[in-house]
Coordinates of C-alpha atoms in Angstrom, one line a residue:
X1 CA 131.6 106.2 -60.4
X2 CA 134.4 108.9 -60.9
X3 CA 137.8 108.1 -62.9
X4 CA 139.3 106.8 -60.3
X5 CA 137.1 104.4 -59.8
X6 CA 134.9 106.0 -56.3
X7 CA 131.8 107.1 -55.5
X8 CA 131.2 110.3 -56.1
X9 CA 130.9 112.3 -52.8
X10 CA 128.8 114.7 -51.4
X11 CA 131.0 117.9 -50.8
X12 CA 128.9 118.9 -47.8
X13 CA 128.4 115.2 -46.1
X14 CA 131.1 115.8 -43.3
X15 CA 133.6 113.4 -43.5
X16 CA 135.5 111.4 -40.3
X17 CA 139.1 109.9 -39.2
X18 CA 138.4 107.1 -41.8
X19 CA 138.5 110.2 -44.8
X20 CA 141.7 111.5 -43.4
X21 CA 143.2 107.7 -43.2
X22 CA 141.8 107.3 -47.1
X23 CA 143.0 110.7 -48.6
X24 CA 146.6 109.9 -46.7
X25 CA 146.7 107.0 -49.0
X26 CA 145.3 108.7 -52.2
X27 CA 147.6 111.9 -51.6
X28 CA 151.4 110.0 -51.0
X29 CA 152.1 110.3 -54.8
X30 CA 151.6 113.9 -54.6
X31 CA 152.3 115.3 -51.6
X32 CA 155.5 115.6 -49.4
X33 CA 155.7 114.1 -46.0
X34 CA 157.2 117.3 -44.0
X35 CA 159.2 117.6 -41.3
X36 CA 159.1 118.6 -37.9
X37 CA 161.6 121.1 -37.5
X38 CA 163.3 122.5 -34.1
X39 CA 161.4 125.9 -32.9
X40 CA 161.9 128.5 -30.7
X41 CA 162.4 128.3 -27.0
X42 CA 159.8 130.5 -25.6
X43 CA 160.5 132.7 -22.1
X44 CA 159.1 129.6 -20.1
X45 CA 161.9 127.4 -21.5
X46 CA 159.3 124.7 -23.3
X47 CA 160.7 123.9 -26.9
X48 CA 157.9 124.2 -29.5
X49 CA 158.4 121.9 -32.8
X50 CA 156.8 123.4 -35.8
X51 CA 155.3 121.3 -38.8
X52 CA 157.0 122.6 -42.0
X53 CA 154.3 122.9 -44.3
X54 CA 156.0 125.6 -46.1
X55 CA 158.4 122.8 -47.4
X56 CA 155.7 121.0 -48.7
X57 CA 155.1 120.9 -52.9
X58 CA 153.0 124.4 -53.9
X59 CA 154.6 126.5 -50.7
X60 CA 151.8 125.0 -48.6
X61 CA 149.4 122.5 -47.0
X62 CA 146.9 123.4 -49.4
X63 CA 148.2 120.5 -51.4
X64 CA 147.1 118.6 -49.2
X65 CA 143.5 119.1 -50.0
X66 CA 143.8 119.7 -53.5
X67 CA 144.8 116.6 -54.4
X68 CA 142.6 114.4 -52.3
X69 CA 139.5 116.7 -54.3
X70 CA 140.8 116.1 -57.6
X71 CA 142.0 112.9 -57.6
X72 CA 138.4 111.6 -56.0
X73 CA 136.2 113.7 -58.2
X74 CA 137.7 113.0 -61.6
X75 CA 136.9 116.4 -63.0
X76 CA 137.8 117.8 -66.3
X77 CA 136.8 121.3 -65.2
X78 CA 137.2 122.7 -61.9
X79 CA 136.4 126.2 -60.5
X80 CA 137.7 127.7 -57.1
X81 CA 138.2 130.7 -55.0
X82 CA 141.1 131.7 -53.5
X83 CA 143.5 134.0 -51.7
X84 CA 146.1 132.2 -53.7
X85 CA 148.2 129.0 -52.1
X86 CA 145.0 126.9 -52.7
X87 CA 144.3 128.3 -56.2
X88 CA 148.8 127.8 -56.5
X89 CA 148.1 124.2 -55.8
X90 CA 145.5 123.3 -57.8
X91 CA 147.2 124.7 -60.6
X92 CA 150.0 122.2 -60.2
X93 CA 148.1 119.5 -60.0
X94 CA 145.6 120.7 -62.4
X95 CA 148.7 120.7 -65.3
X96 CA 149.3 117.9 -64.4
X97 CA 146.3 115.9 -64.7
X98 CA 145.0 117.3 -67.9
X99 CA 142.4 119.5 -66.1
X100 CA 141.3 122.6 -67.2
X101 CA 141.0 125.0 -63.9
X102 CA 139.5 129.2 -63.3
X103 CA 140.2 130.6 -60.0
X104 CA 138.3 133.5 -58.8
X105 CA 140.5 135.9 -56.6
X106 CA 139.2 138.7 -54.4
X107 CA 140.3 142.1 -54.8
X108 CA 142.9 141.9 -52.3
X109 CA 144.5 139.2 -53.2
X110 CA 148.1 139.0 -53.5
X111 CA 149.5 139.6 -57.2
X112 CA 152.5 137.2 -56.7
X113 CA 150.0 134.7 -56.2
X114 CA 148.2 135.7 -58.8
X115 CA 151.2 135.7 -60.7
X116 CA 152.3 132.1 -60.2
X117 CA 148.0 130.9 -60.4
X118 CA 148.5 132.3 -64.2
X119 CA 152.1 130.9 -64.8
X120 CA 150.6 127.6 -63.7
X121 CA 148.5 127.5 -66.3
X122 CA 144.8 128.3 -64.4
X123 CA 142.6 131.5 -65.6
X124 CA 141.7 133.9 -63.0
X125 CA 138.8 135.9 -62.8
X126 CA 139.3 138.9 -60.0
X127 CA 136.2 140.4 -58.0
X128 CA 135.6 143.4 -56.1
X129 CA 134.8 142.7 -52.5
X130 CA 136.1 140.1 -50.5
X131 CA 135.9 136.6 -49.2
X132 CA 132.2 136.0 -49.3
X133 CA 132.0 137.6 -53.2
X134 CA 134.6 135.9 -54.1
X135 CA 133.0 132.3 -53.6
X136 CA 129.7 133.7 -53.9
X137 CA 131.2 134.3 -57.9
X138 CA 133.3 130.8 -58.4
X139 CA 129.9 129.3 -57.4
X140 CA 128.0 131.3 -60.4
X141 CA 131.0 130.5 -62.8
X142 CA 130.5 126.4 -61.6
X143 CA 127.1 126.2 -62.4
X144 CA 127.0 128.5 -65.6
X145 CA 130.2 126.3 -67.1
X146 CA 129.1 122.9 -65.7
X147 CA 132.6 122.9 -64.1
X148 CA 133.0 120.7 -60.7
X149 CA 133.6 123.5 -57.6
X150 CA 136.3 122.6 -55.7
X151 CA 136.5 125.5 -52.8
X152 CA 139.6 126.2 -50.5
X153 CA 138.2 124.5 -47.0
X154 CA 134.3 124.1 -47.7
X155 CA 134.4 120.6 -48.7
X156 CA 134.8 117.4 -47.4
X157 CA 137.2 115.8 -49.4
X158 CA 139.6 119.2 -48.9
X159 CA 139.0 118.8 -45.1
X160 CA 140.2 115.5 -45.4
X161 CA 143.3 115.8 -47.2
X162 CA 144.3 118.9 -45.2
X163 CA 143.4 116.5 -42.5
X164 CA 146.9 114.5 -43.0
X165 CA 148.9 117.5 -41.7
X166 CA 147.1 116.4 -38.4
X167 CA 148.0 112.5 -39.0
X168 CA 151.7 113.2 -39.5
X169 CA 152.7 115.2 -37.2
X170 CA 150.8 113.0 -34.3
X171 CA 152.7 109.9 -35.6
X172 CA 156.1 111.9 -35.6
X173 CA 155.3 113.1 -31.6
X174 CA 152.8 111.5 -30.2
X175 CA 153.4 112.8 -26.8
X176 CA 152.1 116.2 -28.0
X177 CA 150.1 118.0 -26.1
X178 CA 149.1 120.9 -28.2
X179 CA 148.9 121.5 -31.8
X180 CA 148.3 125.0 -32.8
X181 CA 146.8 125.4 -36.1
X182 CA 145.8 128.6 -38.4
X183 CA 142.6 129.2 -38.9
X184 CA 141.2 130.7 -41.9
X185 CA 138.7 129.0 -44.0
X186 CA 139.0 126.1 -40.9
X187 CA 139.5 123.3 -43.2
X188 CA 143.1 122.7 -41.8
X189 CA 141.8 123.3 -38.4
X190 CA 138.9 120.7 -39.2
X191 CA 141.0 118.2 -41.0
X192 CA 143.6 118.2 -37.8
X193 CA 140.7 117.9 -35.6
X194 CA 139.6 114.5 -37.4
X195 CA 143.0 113.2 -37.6
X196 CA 142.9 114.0 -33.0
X197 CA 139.7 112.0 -32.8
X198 CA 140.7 109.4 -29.6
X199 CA 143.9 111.4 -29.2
X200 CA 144.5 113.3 -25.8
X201 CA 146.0 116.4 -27.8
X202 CA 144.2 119.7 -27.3
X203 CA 143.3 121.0 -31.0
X204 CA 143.7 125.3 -30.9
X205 CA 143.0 127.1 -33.3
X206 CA 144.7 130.3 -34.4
X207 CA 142.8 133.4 -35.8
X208 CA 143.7 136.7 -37.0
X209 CA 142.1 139.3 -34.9
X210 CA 140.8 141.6 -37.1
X211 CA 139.1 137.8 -38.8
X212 CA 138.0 135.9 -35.8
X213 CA 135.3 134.1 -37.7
X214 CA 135.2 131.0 -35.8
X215 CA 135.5 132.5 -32.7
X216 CA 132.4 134.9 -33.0
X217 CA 130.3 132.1 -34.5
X218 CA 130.7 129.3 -31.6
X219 CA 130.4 132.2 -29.2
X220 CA 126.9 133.1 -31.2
X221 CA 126.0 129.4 -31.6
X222 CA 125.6 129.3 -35.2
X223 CA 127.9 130.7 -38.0
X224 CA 128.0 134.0 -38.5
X225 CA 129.3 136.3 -40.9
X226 CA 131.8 139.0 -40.9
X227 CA 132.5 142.1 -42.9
X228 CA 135.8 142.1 -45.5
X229 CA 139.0 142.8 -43.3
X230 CA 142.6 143.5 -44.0
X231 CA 145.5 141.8 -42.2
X232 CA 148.6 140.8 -42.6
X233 CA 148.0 137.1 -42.7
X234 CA 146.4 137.4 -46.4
X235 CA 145.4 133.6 -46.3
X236 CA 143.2 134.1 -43.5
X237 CA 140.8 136.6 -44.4
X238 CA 137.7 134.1 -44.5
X239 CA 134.1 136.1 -43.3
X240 CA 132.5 133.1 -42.4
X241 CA 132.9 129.3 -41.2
X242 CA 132.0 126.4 -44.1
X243 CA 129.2 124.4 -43.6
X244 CA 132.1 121.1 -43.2
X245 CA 135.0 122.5 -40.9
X246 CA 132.2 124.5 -38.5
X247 CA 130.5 121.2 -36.7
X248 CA 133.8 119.5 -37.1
X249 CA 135.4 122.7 -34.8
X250 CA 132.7 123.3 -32.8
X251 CA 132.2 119.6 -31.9
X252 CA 136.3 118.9 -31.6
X253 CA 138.3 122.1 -31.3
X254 CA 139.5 122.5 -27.3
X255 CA 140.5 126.4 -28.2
X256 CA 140.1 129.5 -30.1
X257 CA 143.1 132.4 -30.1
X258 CA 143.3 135.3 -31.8
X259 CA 146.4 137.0 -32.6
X260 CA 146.9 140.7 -33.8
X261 CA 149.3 141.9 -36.9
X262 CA 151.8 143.0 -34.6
X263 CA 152.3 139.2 -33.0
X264 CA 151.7 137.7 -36.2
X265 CA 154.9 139.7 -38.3
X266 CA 157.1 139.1 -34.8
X267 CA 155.9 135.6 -35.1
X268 CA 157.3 135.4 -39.0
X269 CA 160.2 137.5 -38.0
X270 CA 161.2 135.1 -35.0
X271 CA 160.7 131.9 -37.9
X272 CA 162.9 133.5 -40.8
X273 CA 165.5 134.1 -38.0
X274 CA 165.5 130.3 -37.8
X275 CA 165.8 129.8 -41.3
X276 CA 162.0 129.2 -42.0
X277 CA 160.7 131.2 -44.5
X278 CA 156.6 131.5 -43.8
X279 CA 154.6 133.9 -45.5
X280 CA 152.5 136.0 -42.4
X281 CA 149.6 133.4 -42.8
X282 CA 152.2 130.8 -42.0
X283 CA 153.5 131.8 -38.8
X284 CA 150.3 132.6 -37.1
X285 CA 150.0 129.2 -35.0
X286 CA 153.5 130.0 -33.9
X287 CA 152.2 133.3 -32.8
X288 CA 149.1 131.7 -31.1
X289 CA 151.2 129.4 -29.4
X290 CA 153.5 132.4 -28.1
X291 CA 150.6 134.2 -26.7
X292 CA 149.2 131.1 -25.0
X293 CA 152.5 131.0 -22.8
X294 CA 151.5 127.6 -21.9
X295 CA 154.6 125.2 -20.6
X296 CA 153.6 121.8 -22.5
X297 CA 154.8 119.7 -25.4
X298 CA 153.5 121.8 -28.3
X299 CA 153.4 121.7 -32.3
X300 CA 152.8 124.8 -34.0
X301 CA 152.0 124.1 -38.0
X302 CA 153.7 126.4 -40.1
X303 CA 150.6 126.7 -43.2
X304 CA 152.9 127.7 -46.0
X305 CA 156.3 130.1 -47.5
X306 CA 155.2 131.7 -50.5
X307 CA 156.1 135.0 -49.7
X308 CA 156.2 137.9 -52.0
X309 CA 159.9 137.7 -52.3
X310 CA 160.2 133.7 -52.7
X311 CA 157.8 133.8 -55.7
X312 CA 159.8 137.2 -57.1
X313 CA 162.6 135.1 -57.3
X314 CA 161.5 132.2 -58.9
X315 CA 159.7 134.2 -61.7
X316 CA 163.2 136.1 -62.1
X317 CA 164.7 132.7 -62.6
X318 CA 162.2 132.2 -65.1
X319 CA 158.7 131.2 -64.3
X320 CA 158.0 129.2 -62.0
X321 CA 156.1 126.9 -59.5
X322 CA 157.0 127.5 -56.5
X323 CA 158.9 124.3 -56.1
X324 CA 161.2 124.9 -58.5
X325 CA 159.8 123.4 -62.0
X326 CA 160.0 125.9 -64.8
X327 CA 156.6 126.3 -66.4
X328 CA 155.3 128.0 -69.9
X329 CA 153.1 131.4 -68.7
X330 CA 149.9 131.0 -70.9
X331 CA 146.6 132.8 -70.0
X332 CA 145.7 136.4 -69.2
X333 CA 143.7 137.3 -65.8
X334 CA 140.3 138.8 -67.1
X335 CA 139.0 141.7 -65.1
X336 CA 134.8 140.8 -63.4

């Protein structure tokens, strides 16, 4: 039994609507219930809504899925890999539990994120490469420090939690027809896609072009693997689909679209002319749902805020979480 009294859990069992409904009542301590906000009015005159993740504790909905994993695994130690808004959120809850946390960060990875990761109070560990390094190295670091891994979308209790962005948004509108979701690592798309089971919506996910992981591997009919990308969406630079969110998507998932840099920065610029402030990664279901053109009832979730300038601004006001709550900086990133 873990600490909080479960079973411990498989991370690679995939989980089902029943998870999602058990991680929304785990997670309401911790996590905010967003809104949905007023979008744009596209050239065919339908309204899309947009689910404000970027309000929600940590800059994102990778909250979501870190606190379902920690508070059901009970883990003193915990090891991850990020691009930075899952390692961000861990690290809050991480302080805040008493748990020690490393989180292994690709080369690229964004150093305001980085930044706040350390101010948090997590080590990081960089690597050269990309996505597939990257957990191929917080994997190693797990089993050589007997930490618990706790990856970004490759587990079933993440899954589940992210799952509740799904859950919300289709008790807030339930005449949706369309949710449009970003699609990195999948476990958003995944989770939403458990929280539609005996819903009508259509589930689409939303890929960077230049990172259309899922895409290529339903069209191959088994995951496959890509090479190390760049784009402007830095969140979304996965190589290959997780062994949870993959069946869950291929099984669940009515549509795959990807979106190029171009569509993805006039998608952010068209949100912060709104007065939502996504990062790139967080505006590119809005630009999927642009490029569909389709005249429906639509959501578009809005992944996370934490630009480069939002989490300048906070560390100029002193350091900070991204929700505001001044924090002590403590350890130094150490070069792998």
């Amino acid at each position: 039994m873990t600490a909080t009294g479960l079973r411990p859990v498989t991370a690679t069992a995939l989980p089902g609507p029943a998870d999602v409904a058990a991680a929304a009542a785990r997670i309401a301590p911790h996590v905010r219930r967003t809104p949905l906000l007023s979008g744009p009015v596209p050239a065919h005159g339908t309204e899309l809504l947009l689910k404000a993740e970027h309000l929600q504790h940590g800059g994102s909905f990778k909250t979501r899925g870190a606190a379902n994993a920690l508070l059901a695994l009970g883990a003193e130690r915990v090891v991850t890999g990020s691009s930075g808004n899952h390692g961000i959120a861990l690290a809050r809850l991480a302080r805040s539990l008493g748990i020690r946390l490393t989180v292994v960060l690709a080369a690229g990875a964004d150093p305001a994120k980085t930044a706040a990761i350390r101010a948090l109070g997590a080590e990081t560990v960089r690597v050269g490469g990309g996505v597939a390094e990257r957990e191929e190295r917080a994997g190693a670091l797990a089993q050589e420090t007997g930490a618990t891994l706790v990856p970004s979308s490759d587990h079933r209790l993440v899954v589940a939690g992210q799952g509740t962005v799904g859950t919300e948004l289709l008790a807030d509108a339930p005449d949706t027809e369309t949710v449009y979701v970003p699609t990195g690592g999948g476990g958003l798309l995944a989770g939403v896609c458990l929280a539609a089971a005996g819903h009508p919506v259509r589930v689409v996910g939303v890929e960077p072009a230049r990172a259309p992981r899922y895409a290529r591997s339903l069209a191959a009919g088994r995951p496959v693997q890509l090479p190390p990308c760049t784009t402007v969406a830095d969140g979304l630079r996965g190589q290959r689909p997780g062994r949870v969110p993959y069946p869950i998507i291929r099984d669940r998932a009515d549509d795959l679209i990807a979106v190029g840099d171009a569509e993805i920065l006039a998608a952010a610029a068209l949100l912060h002319r709104l007065g939502v402030e996504a990062e790139p990664s967080g505006a590119v279901a809005l630009a999927g749902a642009l490029r569909a053109g389709r005249r429906e009832r639509a959501v578009a979730v809005v992944s996370g805020g934490n630009t480069p300038a939002r989490l300048h601004a906070l560390h100029q006001a002193g350091t900070c979480d991204p929700t505001g709550t001044t924090v002590a900086t403590t350890t130094e990133e150490h070069a792998s």
